[in-house]
Structure formats: C-alpha cells, structure tokens
Amino acid sequence: MSERVFNFNPGPATLPLEILEEAQKEMLNYKGTGMSVMEISHRSKQFEEIIVGAETLLKELMGIPDNYRVLFIGMGATGQFNMIPMNYIVDEKAGNYVITGSFASKAYKEGIKIGESHVAANTKEVNFTRVANPDEIKLSDNPAFLHITSNNTIFGTQWKVYPETGEVPLIADMSSDILSKKIDVSKFALIYAGAQKNLGPAGAVVVVIREDMIEKSNQNLPTMLKYDTYAKNNSLYNTPASFTIYMIKLMLEWVKSEGGLEAIEKRNEYKAGLVYDAIDNSNGFYTGHAEPSSRSLMNVTFRLPNEDLDKEFIAEAAKIGLAGLKGHREVGGIRASIYNAMPVAGCEKLVEFMNDFRNKKA
Ligand code: PMP
C-alpha cells in the first residue's frame, strides 16, 4: 500500500490523520525544547502541561464530576483485572462480575485468584450475542462491586442501559467504547479503558475513579498496585507512558474540535447504521452476530454464508484498502471496528464493497 488505508483493526486502531500529522510536526522539537516529547523529562513543565491538559480535557469532554480523579496507569486494561480485586475484594466482600464476553470472563478469572468472586449474570449460553438484562443480574451477599464490560470488543455487543446498583460500586471496563457517546459518569465508581482504541496508542490505561474509592482501596498492597499511589502522585510516582499520554491529549483535542461527544455520538450512530443496514438488507447473505438490541456502535461483527467466503471477503477488501476486517478467532467471520477515528467515508466504502461482493457471490 502506498497510501493510508481504512483501518478496521480492533486495537491498536486507526487514529485521526490530523493528530498523526500534528505529532509528526512536533516530533523533533516539541514547543522549542529542541527535544521530542519522548526525550523530555516526565517532571518537566512541558510534560506537566501535557498530563494535566489530558486530565482536564477528559473531564470536560466526559462531564466527569469534581469528586472523581483521572489516573494514567500502565499494564493495559488487563492490569485492571488484577488491581480491581486486589484493591476491593477485602473484608469478606465479594467481587461481582457480569460475563458478556472474553474480556469480562478474563476479569472474573483474575478476581477468583484474589478472593470471593461471584458471577452475577452470564450470557455465554447464548454465545455472547447480547449483554445481560438488568433483571438477570443477581448480586451476592456483601458485594464489593459489580463489574461490567460496557462494550464487548470481540463479540460486538454493547450495553445500552447500565445496571442500577444503588450503593454497590459499579465498575466498567470501557476499553472499547470510552468517549464514543455521552454517559452519566456519576453512575460509576470506577471506569477504566486501555488507550489503544478511542484514546490513542497503546501503553496507558485511563482510570476515572471516584474519590471514596481511592480512600477505601486496600492499603496493604505493593506500591504499583494501589490506586492511592497514582492518585497521591498525580500518576507521576514513576515514569509514565509519556508519549502515549501526549497522544491521548492530542486525541482529546481532536474530539473537542469535532464537536465533543454529542457530535461524535451522532456520527458513530450514523456510521454503525450504514454497516448494520448493509447486513440487514442483504437477504441473509450477511448475518450479524449480535442481537439487534445489543449491537455495538464500535465493533460490527457478522459472517458470510461460509468460511471460504469470509476469507475471500477479507482478502478482496484488503486489496482495495479496507484493512483489518478479520473477525476474532472466538467468533470467526468479519469484524469491522469503527471507533471514533474511522471516518464516515471508511464505512461508506465498506458498505459499497459489501454490496458489490454480495451481488457477485450471492
Ligand atoms: N477489555 C476490553 C473490552 C478490550 O477490548 C481489551 C483489549 N482489546 C482489553 C480489556 C485488554 O486490554 P489490554 O490489551 O490493554 O490489556
């Protein structure tokens, strides 16, 4: 490929061209320092502006209330599968997990290693074609938290209405749909997301945490596993993923310049609508994996009449610059990840290809 493609990879994922160009422009000499962001001290005035800027922008864009902190942590979203139970499954309390896909299941399996962990609902029986209904969720006695995965990247399902948990802290892995739509942050005690989809490149996980959750986190943990450490030191106890955080800031500025979450949400609905319509209007040639009520706006999963056609579809699409469409091995078929940075034109080109391919093969 001599030109950039439409990149439907699930993460690391496509980034807006504008921010890549901005990073390229600043690559050799960041704001007159004579150094790249990768080379400046994480304790410098310039880096402080970057990390505080990223936190401030995220708060503004997501409408994060004042009694929450934004933390930048390493170890990816998977690291949170460990930190959450270590910090909160204490004092005979039980972690509660809703299992709606692979990552939700991984989170639960890490919980078990730490302490009492309970499956509050599970949609494996229906092959993870949907998320859980609120009335299916059964909490254990003495729950430490309820953990959900707001968007199931592999299966292409997404929560439309979040469970009401009252006093029980609601924790969400929003790795694959953070910043894709407006949400009421005050419903959540803790939100986390690996950066490599809607926030920037890989290397950091963003944690939005309510202050009381910092206060009640387990103090008897190794330094790097305590939320407290990150909160007390403004995520600078040690050297953070400085270049990733810089890219996150550029990404947040881009979201703001695009009109914020209201505009982004509308565009995401439009984009996903184009692809789902192509599935629904294909006379059964394309079959969606997700039940319509749980369809993700971020990851559209579907299959063709047989696996040979799946393969041919992926290969033909790649030839015309539609990359990264292979479904995850657990589901097979096709997955089009259409995060914030996927332009409408990418979805239009995909739909045109889907229709052409169907006309040729059906
Ligand atoms: N949760 C979800 C919903 C994900 O999609 C992913 C990665 N694709 C993860 C967790 C794991 O993220 P990481 O690779 O950053 O540990």
Coordinates of C-alpha atoms and ligand atoms in Angstrom, one line a residue:
M1 CA 0.0 0.0 0.0
S2 CA 1.5 3.3 -1.0
E3 CA -1.3 5.3 0.7
R4 CA -3.1 5.1 4.1
V5 CA -5.9 2.5 4.2
F6 CA -9.2 2.5 6.1
N7 CA -8.1 0.6 9.1
F8 CA -10.8 -1.5 10.8
N9 CA -8.4 -3.1 13.4
P10 CA -9.8 -3.6 16.9
G11 CA -6.9 -2.1 18.7
P12 CA -4.3 -0.7 18.3
A13 CA -6.7 1.0 16.0
T14 CA -7.0 3.8 13.5
L15 CA -6.1 7.3 14.7
P16 CA -7.2 10.6 13.1
L17 CA -4.7 11.7 10.4
E18 CA -4.7 15.2 11.9
I19 CA -3.2 14.0 15.1
L20 CA -0.6 11.9 13.5
E21 CA 0.4 14.9 11.4
E22 CA 0.5 17.1 14.5
A23 CA 2.7 14.6 16.3
Q24 CA 4.9 14.4 13.2
K25 CA 5.2 18.1 13.1
E26 CA 6.2 18.2 16.8
M27 CA 8.3 15.1 16.7
L28 CA 11.8 16.5 16.5
N29 CA 11.3 19.7 18.5
Y30 CA 8.4 19.9 21.0
K31 CA 7.5 23.5 21.6
G32 CA 11.0 24.9 21.3
T33 CA 12.6 22.4 23.8
G34 CA 14.8 21.0 21.0
M35 CA 13.7 17.6 22.0
S36 CA 10.8 15.3 21.2
V37 CA 8.1 14.5 23.8
M38 CA 9.8 11.1 24.1
E39 CA 13.0 12.8 25.2
I40 CA 11.8 15.4 27.8
S41 CA 11.6 14.7 31.5
H42 CA 8.3 13.5 32.9
R43 CA 8.9 16.0 35.6
S44 CA 9.4 19.0 33.2
K45 CA 7.0 21.9 33.0
Q46 CA 6.2 20.8 29.4
F47 CA 5.2 17.3 30.4
E48 CA 3.2 18.6 33.3
E49 CA 1.1 20.7 30.9
I50 CA 0.5 17.6 28.8
I51 CA -0.7 15.3 31.6
V52 CA -2.7 18.0 33.3
G53 CA -4.1 19.1 29.9
A54 CA -5.2 15.5 29.1
E55 CA -6.9 15.1 32.5
T56 CA -8.7 18.4 32.2
L57 CA -9.9 17.7 28.7
L58 CA -11.1 14.3 29.6
K59 CA -13.1 15.7 32.5
E60 CA -14.6 18.4 30.3
L61 CA -15.5 16.1 27.4
M62 CA -17.0 13.3 29.6
G63 CA -18.6 15.6 32.1
I64 CA -16.7 14.0 34.9
P65 CA -17.8 15.4 38.3
D66 CA -15.4 17.1 40.7
N67 CA -15.2 14.2 43.1
Y68 CA -13.5 12.0 40.6
R69 CA -9.9 11.7 39.6
V70 CA -8.3 10.7 36.3
L71 CA -5.3 8.4 36.6
F72 CA -2.9 7.1 34.0
I73 CA -1.6 3.6 34.8
G74 CA 0.4 1.0 32.9
M75 CA -0.2 -2.7 32.4
G76 CA -3.0 -2.2 30.0
A77 CA -6.7 -2.8 30.7
T78 CA -5.7 -6.4 31.7
G79 CA -3.7 -4.9 34.6
Q80 CA -7.0 -3.6 35.9
F81 CA -8.4 -7.1 36.0
N82 CA -5.8 -7.6 38.8
M83 CA -5.9 -4.2 40.5
I84 CA -9.6 -4.1 40.9
P85 CA -10.0 -7.2 43.0
M86 CA -6.7 -6.6 44.9
N87 CA -8.0 -3.2 45.9
Y88 CA -11.6 -4.0 46.7
I89 CA -12.1 -7.7 47.4
V90 CA -11.3 -7.3 51.1
D91 CA -13.1 -7.7 54.4
E92 CA -15.1 -10.7 53.4
K93 CA -16.6 -8.8 50.4
A94 CA -17.2 -10.5 47.1
G95 CA -16.4 -9.2 43.6
N96 CA -19.4 -9.4 41.3
Y97 CA -19.0 -9.9 37.6
V98 CA -21.3 -9.8 34.6
I99 CA -19.8 -12.1 32.0
T100 CA -20.7 -10.9 28.5
G101 CA -17.6 -11.9 26.5
S102 CA -14.0 -12.9 26.6
F103 CA -12.6 -9.9 28.4
A104 CA -15.4 -9.9 31.0
S105 CA -14.5 -13.6 31.6
K106 CA -10.8 -12.8 31.9
A107 CA -11.6 -10.1 34.5
Y108 CA -13.7 -12.6 36.6
K109 CA -10.9 -15.3 36.4
E110 CA -8.4 -12.8 37.9
G111 CA -10.9 -12.0 40.6
I112 CA -11.1 -15.6 41.6
K113 CA -7.4 -15.6 42.2
I114 CA -7.7 -12.8 44.8
G115 CA -10.9 -13.7 46.7
E116 CA -14.6 -14.4 46.7
S117 CA -15.9 -13.8 43.2
H118 CA -19.4 -14.2 42.0
V119 CA -20.9 -14.4 38.5
A120 CA -23.9 -12.0 38.7
A121 CA -25.0 -12.8 35.2
N122 CA -23.6 -14.6 32.2
T123 CA -24.7 -14.6 28.6
K124 CA -22.4 -17.4 27.4
E125 CA -25.4 -19.7 26.9
V126 CA -26.5 -17.5 24.0
N127 CA -22.9 -17.4 22.7
F128 CA -22.5 -13.8 23.9
T129 CA -24.9 -12.5 21.3
R130 CA -26.2 -10.0 23.8
V131 CA -25.4 -8.3 27.1
A132 CA -27.3 -9.1 30.2
N133 CA -30.8 -7.8 31.0
P134 CA -30.9 -5.8 34.3
D135 CA -33.4 -8.4 35.8
E136 CA -30.9 -11.2 35.2
I137 CA -28.3 -9.7 37.4
K138 CA -28.2 -11.3 40.8
L139 CA -25.7 -9.8 43.3
S140 CA -24.0 -11.9 46.0
D141 CA -24.2 -11.1 49.7
N142 CA -21.8 -8.4 50.7
P143 CA -20.8 -7.3 47.2
A144 CA -17.6 -5.3 46.9
F145 CA -18.5 -4.1 43.4
L146 CA -20.3 -5.0 40.2
H147 CA -18.0 -5.2 37.2
I148 CA -19.3 -4.9 33.6
T149 CA -17.7 -4.6 30.2
S150 CA -19.6 -1.8 28.5
N151 CA -18.6 -2.9 25.0
N152 CA -17.5 -6.4 24.1
T153 CA -14.9 -5.9 21.5
I154 CA -14.7 -9.4 20.2
F155 CA -18.5 -10.2 20.1
G156 CA -19.6 -6.8 19.0
T157 CA -22.2 -6.1 21.8
Q158 CA -22.7 -3.0 23.9
W159 CA -24.7 -2.1 26.9
K160 CA -27.4 0.4 26.1
V161 CA -28.7 0.9 29.6
Y162 CA -26.4 0.4 32.5
P163 CA -27.5 -1.6 35.6
E164 CA -28.7 0.4 38.6
T165 CA -26.6 -0.8 41.6
G166 CA -27.5 1.7 44.3
E167 CA -24.8 1.8 46.9
V168 CA -22.8 -1.0 45.3
P169 CA -19.9 0.4 43.3
L170 CA -20.4 0.0 39.6
I171 CA -17.1 -0.6 37.7
A172 CA -16.9 -0.6 34.0
D173 CA -14.3 -1.7 31.5
M174 CA -14.9 0.8 28.8
S175 CA -11.8 0.0 26.8
S176 CA -13.6 -0.2 23.5
D177 CA -16.3 2.5 23.9
I178 CA -15.0 5.2 26.1
L179 CA -15.6 8.6 24.6
S180 CA -17.8 7.2 21.9
K181 CA -21.0 8.7 23.4
K182 CA -22.3 10.7 26.3
I183 CA -22.6 8.8 29.5
D184 CA -23.5 9.7 33.1
V185 CA -20.2 9.2 34.8
S186 CA -21.8 9.6 38.3
K187 CA -23.4 6.2 37.9
F188 CA -19.9 4.6 38.1
A189 CA -17.5 4.3 40.9
L190 CA -14.7 3.4 38.6
I191 CA -14.3 3.4 34.8
Y192 CA -11.2 2.2 33.0
A193 CA -10.0 1.9 29.4
G194 CA -6.9 0.8 27.6
A195 CA -5.9 3.7 25.4
Q196 CA -5.4 1.9 22.1
K197 CA -8.9 2.3 20.7
N198 CA -10.6 5.6 21.2
L199 CA -7.9 7.4 23.2
G200 CA -4.6 7.0 21.4
P201 CA -1.8 4.5 21.0
A202 CA -1.2 1.5 23.4
G203 CA 0.8 2.0 26.6
A204 CA -1.6 3.5 29.2
V205 CA -4.9 2.7 30.8
V206 CA -7.0 5.7 31.8
V207 CA -8.8 5.2 35.1
V208 CA -11.7 7.5 36.2
I209 CA -12.2 6.9 39.9
R210 CA -14.5 8.4 42.5
E211 CA -12.6 9.8 45.5
D212 CA -14.2 7.5 48.0
M213 CA -12.9 4.5 46.0
I214 CA -9.4 5.8 46.4
E215 CA -10.0 6.2 50.2
K216 CA -11.3 2.7 50.6
S217 CA -8.7 1.0 48.4
N218 CA -6.6 -1.7 50.0
Q219 CA -3.5 -0.1 51.6
N220 CA -1.6 -3.3 52.1
L221 CA -0.6 -3.7 48.5
P222 CA 2.7 -3.3 46.7
T223 CA 3.1 0.3 45.7
M224 CA 2.4 0.0 42.0
L225 CA -0.8 -1.9 42.5
K226 CA -2.5 0.7 44.8
Y227 CA -4.8 3.3 43.3
D228 CA -3.7 5.5 46.1
T229 CA -0.2 5.7 44.7
Y230 CA -1.4 7.1 41.4
A231 CA -3.8 9.5 43.0
K232 CA -1.4 10.9 45.5
N233 CA 1.3 11.4 42.9
N234 CA -0.8 12.7 40.0
S235 CA 0.1 9.5 38.1
L236 CA 3.8 10.5 38.3
Y237 CA 5.1 8.2 41.1
N238 CA 7.3 6.7 38.4
T239 CA 7.9 7.4 34.8
P240 CA 4.5 7.1 33.0
A241 CA 4.0 6.3 29.3
S242 CA 4.8 9.9 28.4
F243 CA 4.4 9.7 24.6
T244 CA 1.1 7.8 24.9
I245 CA -0.2 10.4 27.3
Y246 CA 0.9 13.1 24.8
M247 CA -1.0 11.3 22.0
I248 CA -4.1 11.0 24.3
K249 CA -4.0 14.8 24.8
L250 CA -3.9 15.3 21.0
M251 CA -6.8 12.8 20.6
L252 CA -8.9 14.6 23.2
E253 CA -8.2 18.0 21.5
W254 CA -9.4 16.3 18.2
V255 CA -12.6 15.1 19.8
K256 CA -13.3 18.6 21.1
S257 CA -12.6 20.1 17.7
E258 CA -15.0 17.6 16.1
G259 CA -17.8 19.0 18.4
G260 CA -17.4 16.9 21.5
L261 CA -19.2 13.8 22.5
E262 CA -22.6 14.9 21.2
A263 CA -21.3 15.2 17.7
I264 CA -19.1 12.1 18.0
E265 CA -22.1 10.0 19.2
K266 CA -24.3 11.1 16.3
R267 CA -21.6 10.3 13.8
N268 CA -21.0 6.9 15.4
E269 CA -24.7 6.1 15.2
Y270 CA -24.7 7.1 11.6
K271 CA -21.6 5.1 10.7
A272 CA -22.7 1.9 12.5
G273 CA -26.2 2.4 11.0
L274 CA -24.7 2.2 7.5
V275 CA -23.0 -1.1 8.1
Y276 CA -25.9 -2.7 10.0
D277 CA -28.3 -1.7 7.2
A278 CA -26.0 -3.4 4.7
I279 CA -26.2 -6.5 6.9
D280 CA -30.0 -6.3 7.3
N281 CA -30.7 -5.6 3.7
S282 CA -28.5 -8.4 2.3
N283 CA -31.3 -11.0 2.1
G284 CA -29.4 -13.2 4.6
F285 CA -26.1 -13.1 2.8
Y286 CA -24.6 -11.4 5.8
T287 CA -25.6 -12.5 9.3
G288 CA -24.9 -10.3 12.3
H289 CA -23.6 -11.9 15.4
A290 CA -25.1 -9.6 17.9
E291 CA -28.8 -9.4 18.7
P292 CA -30.1 -6.1 17.4
S293 CA -30.8 -4.7 20.9
S294 CA -27.2 -5.2 21.9
R295 CA -25.5 -4.1 18.7
S296 CA -22.2 -2.3 19.3
L297 CA -21.6 1.0 17.6
M298 CA -17.9 0.3 17.8
N299 CA -17.4 -3.3 16.6
V300 CA -19.7 -4.7 14.0
T301 CA -19.5 -8.5 13.8
F302 CA -21.0 -10.6 11.0
R303 CA -20.4 -13.6 8.9
L304 CA -20.9 -14.7 5.3
P305 CA -22.6 -18.0 4.2
N306 CA -19.4 -20.0 4.7
E307 CA -15.8 -19.7 5.9
D308 CA -14.4 -19.7 2.4
L309 CA -16.4 -16.6 1.5
D310 CA -15.3 -15.0 4.8
K311 CA -11.7 -15.4 3.7
E312 CA -12.3 -14.2 0.2
F313 CA -14.2 -11.2 1.5
I314 CA -11.3 -10.2 3.8
A315 CA -8.7 -10.7 1.1
E316 CA -10.7 -8.8 -1.6
A317 CA -11.4 -5.9 0.9
A318 CA -7.7 -5.6 1.7
K319 CA -6.8 -5.2 -1.9
I320 CA -8.9 -2.0 -2.1
G321 CA -7.6 -0.6 1.1
L322 CA -10.1 -1.9 3.7
A323 CA -7.8 -3.4 6.2
G324 CA -8.2 -5.4 9.5
L325 CA -11.6 -6.9 8.9
K326 CA -10.8 -10.4 10.1
G327 CA -13.1 -11.5 13.0
H328 CA -11.6 -12.7 16.3
R329 CA -11.0 -16.5 16.3
E330 CA -13.6 -16.9 19.0
V331 CA -16.3 -15.6 16.7
G332 CA -14.9 -16.0 13.2
G333 CA -16.4 -14.1 10.3
I334 CA -15.8 -10.4 9.9
R335 CA -15.4 -7.7 12.5
A336 CA -15.4 -4.0 11.4
S337 CA -14.1 -1.9 14.3
I338 CA -15.3 1.6 13.6
Y339 CA -14.0 3.7 16.5
N340 CA -14.3 7.5 16.7
A341 CA -11.4 8.0 14.3
M342 CA -12.9 5.9 11.5
P343 CA -14.3 8.5 9.0
V344 CA -17.8 8.2 7.5
A345 CA -16.0 7.6 4.2
G346 CA -14.5 4.4 5.6
C347 CA -17.9 3.0 6.4
E348 CA -19.3 4.1 3.1
K349 CA -16.5 2.4 1.2
L350 CA -17.0 -0.8 3.3
V351 CA -20.8 -0.8 2.6
E352 CA -20.2 -0.3 -1.1
F353 CA -17.7 -3.2 -1.1
M354 CA -20.2 -5.4 0.9
N355 CA -22.9 -4.7 -1.6
D356 CA -20.7 -5.4 -4.6
F357 CA -19.3 -8.6 -3.1
R358 CA -22.8 -9.8 -2.4
N359 CA -24.0 -9.0 -5.9
K360 CA -21.1 -11.1 -7.3
K361 CA -21.4 -14.0 -4.9
A362 CA -25.0 -14.4 -3.8
Ligands
PMP1 N1 -11.0 -5.1 27.8 C1 -11.5 -4.9 26.6 C2 -13.0 -4.6 26.4 C3 -10.7 -5.0 25.5 O1 -11.2 -4.8 24.2 C4 -9.3 -5.3 25.7 C5 -8.3 -5.3 24.5 N2 -8.8 -5.5 23.3 C6 -8.9 -5.5 27.0 C7 -9.7 -5.4 28.0 C8 -7.4 -5.8 27.2 O2 -6.7 -4.6 27.0 P1 -5.1 -4.6 27.1 O3 -4.6 -5.3 25.9 O4 -4.8 -3.1 27.1 O5 -4.7 -5.3 28.4

